[in-house]
Amino acid sequence: MSAETLVVILLFALPFLSAAVIGIWFRLQGNIAAAISVASCGVVALLGLWLVFFGERSVAPAPVEWLTFGTYTVNMGYYFNDLAALLLFIVVVVGLLVHIFSLEYMRKDEGKARYFAGLSLFMFSMIGIVFADNLIMIFIFWELVGLSSFLLINHYFHKPSAVAASKKAFIVNRVGDFGFLIGIIWAYWHFGTVELSVLADMVGQDSDILVTGIGLLLFCSALGKSGQIPLHVWLPDAMEGPTPVSALIHAATMVAAGIYLLCRIYFLIPPEALVVVLWVGVITALFGSLCAITQKDIKKILAYSTISQLGYMVAAFGLGALAVKNGVPVMQAGVAAAMFHLFTHAFFKALLFLGSGSIIHACHHEQNIYRMGGLRTKMPVTFVTFTIAYLALIGLPFITAGFFSKEAILYLAFANNKLAFLVLLFSALLTAFYMTRLWLTVFFGAPKSEAAEESKENGLLITVPLGILAFFSIIAGWEFLHPQAFSGILDGIPHPSGWTYLLMVALGSGAMAIGVAAAYVYFGVGSRQDRLEREHPGVYAFLSAKFFFDQVYNWYVKTIQERLALLLHFIDQIFISGLIIRGSAGVLGLCSTGLRNLQTGNLQHYLYWIFFGVVVFWILGRTVFS
Amino acid sequence: MVNSYLLQFAILFPLAFALILLVGGRRIPDPVTRIIAFFGVLYPALIAIWLWIAFDPGASGYDFVANVQTGLTDWVGISLKTGLNGIGLPLFVLSGVVGLAAGLHSLLTVREKVREFFILYLLMLGGLMGVFASIDLFFFYFFHELALIPTFLMIGLWGGRNRRYAAMKMTIYLTVGAMLSLVGLIALYVQSGAEAFNMIAVREAMAGQTLSEAAQNYTFALLLFGFGILVSIWPFHTWAPLGYGAAPTANAMLHSGVLKKFGLYGLVQIAAPMLPGGAEHWAYLLALLALGNVLVVGFITVDQSDLKQMIGYSSVMHMGYCFLGLACLSVVGVGGAVFLMFAHGLSVAILFLLADYVYRRTGTFDMNAMGGLARKTPLLATFFVTAMLASIGLPGPGLANFWGELTVFVGLWQWQSWMVVPAVFGVVISAIYGLRSMGKIFFGEETESFQKRQASLPVIRDLDFGEKVPAVILLAVLVFAGLWPRTLSDPLNEAVQSYYPDQRAETLATTQEQDEKIVYRGTLPGNE
C-alpha cells in the first residue's frame, strides 16, 4: 500500500472515529469531546497538507467492491487529482480554523459534545466528497454532508425557528438530490459505469455519447447544495446554526461542493446543459445581491452574499466549454475560473462569517446590524480582519484575492456572453453596495445597544483564526504564489491582455467604486435605521420579499401538498377501508354466531385449541398433499 | 452437519419452551417463566448469527440442509426439510435478531398474563424462524400460520386502543390473503406434478415442463394477491397501520419487521422463479400498485399525527419499494428488494420500539401533543433520529436501507425508466414525514398539553439500561449490514442469480454459461 493510500484511509478514519467515539462515550463530556474532535482535525489537517503538497496524484489502488448484484457493482475508491487537492486544502485549513474558533465560541454551550461530534461527522463526509471516485460514492457522502449540515443547523433544537430551518434545508436538498440520483442511475445505464476516470476516457473516445438530460440532472445536485435558484431558499434559513458552522459548511466548503462536483464531472456536462448552468448562475448572482440589500441580520446578509457568489462560480462553470484533445477531455477556462473563485471565496467568506461570529459572541448574540455600531474601536482585530475580507469580497483592485478571481469570471463572461457579463458586473456593483452598508453600520458611528456598548475584543482562540484567514484572503489571489500542487487547475485561469485588460480592470473597479460610493452617500456612516426602508418602503418591501420564493413554496405546501395528503387519507379511511370492512362484517357476523360458543374467555383453552389445530392441520395437510 | 441441526433447533427451541410454559401452567413461578422465555428468544438469535457467519457465501443453492423424519414418516410421508439459501439467510437472521430484541423488551415490560404472553410470543417466534428455514412448501405455509394466529390473539388481549376492531380487520385481511396464497401453492403443486411438496422438488418438476400461459397467469395471480395482501400491497393495506397501532409493541415489531416479509419472500423465492411467465404477465400491474404504495400511502403518511400509525403507514409505503424491485424480475431489482426487506425489518422494528419508549414518557402517541423531548431524553432522541433517517433511506446512519432502495432504483430503470421518477420522488415524501415526526416529538418547545400532562406522568428520564439493550441490538445489526453489506449481499446475489436473469448481460450477449446457470428461462424478457 502506498503512503498516499494510507494517508487517505487515515483521512477518512480519523474524523469518523472521532464522531463515533464522542457519540458513544463522551456525549455528556463537552470538553473531552472538543479535545478529541480538535485533535483529530489537527492530524487530518497535517496529513491533508502533506497529501496536497507532497502526495503523488492518482496512485489510487483498485477500488474495493462494496456491493454486487449481477453485473451491477458499487465500488469504493479514491481519485486524487489537482482539483481534489485544491478542495482538500480548503477543507482542512478552514476546517481546522473553525474547530479552533469553536473552542471559544461554543465554550459554554450545553450541547458542546453534540456540536463537536457533528463537526467531525462533517469533516468525514466532506473528505468523502473530495476523494470519491464514482458517482454513487459521491452521492453517499453528498447525503452525509447534508445530514451533518442538518444536525448542526438544528443545534439549538429548542428554537422552533432552528427546527424549521434544519427541516427545510434537509427537504430542499433532497429535492435537488432527487434529480441527482435519477441522473446517476441514468448515467449508469447509459454509460455502463459510474467510475469518474472510466467516464472521462469514454467521453474522450467519443464525446457524442453525452446526453443533455444526464448533464442537467447531475446539475440538480449543485442546485440544492450550492443554493442556486430555485432551491436557494434553505441557505438563508440555515443561518440558525451556530456561526462557526455557517462559516465552515454554509460558506466555505459544503455549499461550494456543488461547484466542485460540477468541475469534477465537467466532462459529463454537454454544451446544451452548460447554457442552462450559465443562466442559473447569472440569475442567482443577481438575485442574491438584490436580496442582501434589505437584510438587517448580519448573517443573513452574508448568506445572500454567499448565494450570489456561488452564482458567480456556477456561471463561470457555465461559461466554459467542453473540449477534447487527443482523446482526453481537457479542463477549460470555466473550471479554472470557477475553482479559483471557490478557492478565494472560501477564505474571505469564512472570515466574514467568523468575524460576524466574533461580533455576535461579543455582543451577546445580537445579530441585527442596526443594534451594533462603533465596533471599530471596541474590537480592533475583528475590525481589521473583517475589513480585509470585506475588501476581498467587493474586489479591491490589485491587492485582495477576490479581485483576481472575480476579474477572471468577468473576463470570461465578457469574452463569451456580453449579456451575462453586464448582469454579473451589475451584481458586482450591488455587492459593493450592500457590503459597504453592512461595514459602515456595524463598525462606525456610536454603539446602538447595550450589548454593543459592552462588547470587547475576543481572545486568541478567536482572533488567531481570523488573522490566518485574513492572510489567505489576500494572498490566495496572487497567482505567482500559487503552489505547483494546484497548477493542474489554476494554470487555466483566463487572462485578458492589452486593451481588454485595462477595460476589464476599469469596469470591475469602477463598478466596485460606484457601489461603495453609493452606499456611503445613501446610507451614511453608522446609521441607526435603514434609509431605504424609511424613504422608499415600496422598493424595500419588494426587495425584502425576496421575490416570493418562500411564499410560493409555503403556498404549495399548505394548499396542495397538505390537502392532497388529507384527501388521500380521507379516501383511504372511508372508501377503501370502510367499504371492504362493511361488506365483510356481515359475513363475519354469521360466522361469529357459530363460533361464539367456542369463546370461553379462558386463554388456556385458546392455547390448547391452537396446539390441537396445529396437529390436525399437520396431519390433514400431509395426507392431502403428499 | 452440526449447523443443519442448529438450524432446526432454532425453530424447535422457542416451540419447545412454549410447550413447557403451557404444560407447566401456574406451577411455574413468574421469574422462572421469564427465564425460560429469555432462553427461548436468545437461542434462535444466537443460532441465526452463527449461521450467518458460517454460511458459505459462494453457495448458490441451499446450505445447512436437513431432512428430519418425523414419527409420521412411514404413515403419511412427512418430513421436515429445512435449509437456508441466500434469500432465506437475511430473513432468517432478521427473525432471530428482531425476535430477540422484541422478546427482551417484552420480558422487561409485560406485566399482565405473563405466561400466556410468552407462550404466544414463543409460538410466533418459532413460526417465524421456521418460515424462512423451510424448504418444504407445506411447512413454509404452516409456520406462517403458526406465527400469524398468535398475532391476532395478542392484539386482542394485550393491544391498545381499537384493539378489537383492529384484530378483526387484520384477521379478515390476512386470512383472505393466506387462503388465496394457499390455493395458489396447491395449484402450483398440482400442476407441477412434483413428487414432494417442497420447493426443490416443485422447482425441478416445473423446470421439466411448460405450463400453458393461462395456467401460469392465474396461478401467479392467486399467489401475487394472496401474498400481496399479507404484505399490505396498495389498496389492500388498511389493516396494517391499524393493526400495528393497536398491537402490543413486541407484536408490532415482529409483525411489521419480519412476519410481513413472508409474502414477499414467497413471491421472490417461489412464485416468480417458478412461474416466470405469470410473473412477467403481472409485473406491470404489480409495479403500478407498488407505486400506489409509494406515492398514495406516502402522502397519507405525511398526514398522520399518531406516531404508531405514522410508522405503520411508512412501513406500508416502503413495501412499495420491495414490490417495485420484485417487479423488475432481474437480479438487480430482486436483490435490492430482498436487501431492503432485511433493512426495513430492522429499522421499522426499532421505530416501533422507540415509539413505545416515547409513549412511556409522554403518555400519548399524538405527535401534536409532545415537543422538546430531546432535552430530557437526548439518547432516545439520538436513537430515534438515527432510526428514522435510516428508514427514510438516507445513506448515513443505517446505510442498509439506502443500499436496498438504490439497488431497486437501478434495477427499475432498466425495466421501466419512467417509474424511477415517481419512485425516487417517494424519497422526498419520506423525508417530509420523517423530519416532521422528529421535529414534533423531540425538538422545539414543549406543547401546552404536554406540559399539563406531565403533572400526572412520572418524571421523564432518558433510556435506562433495559431499554437501551434491545435498541442497540437492532441498531448494531442495521449499521453493520449498512457499512459492510457484502456479508449479506454476496450470498443473496448468488441465490438470486440462479433464479433470475441479469437483464443487462442478456441484452449484451447470451453465453453458454448463463444458459446452464439460469434454469427457469420461460418467457423472461430479452430472452426470446
XYZ file of C-alpha atoms in Angstrom, chain A residues 70 74 100 137 157 174 228 231 271 333 347 370 382 390 397 424 505 572 586 590 599:
21
model
C -25.324 -9.370 -11.038
C -20.879 -0.364 -6.206
C -10.268 26.142 16.974
C -19.916 7.127 -3.668
C -33.152 22.454 18.734
C -33.476 16.190 -1.021
C -28.910 28.062 -6.745
C -33.519 25.764 -4.484
C -22.735 22.390 -24.175
C -11.162 28.119 -18.511
C -11.219 32.168 2.793
C -28.713 48.358 13.449
C -12.100 41.781 14.301
C -14.928 42.897 3.023
C -8.110 46.019 -7.140
C -22.515 39.956 -13.409
C -9.885 46.425 -14.618
C -58.168 5.680 2.437
C -71.930 -9.244 7.564
C -72.729 -15.066 10.693
C -65.285 -18.422 23.103
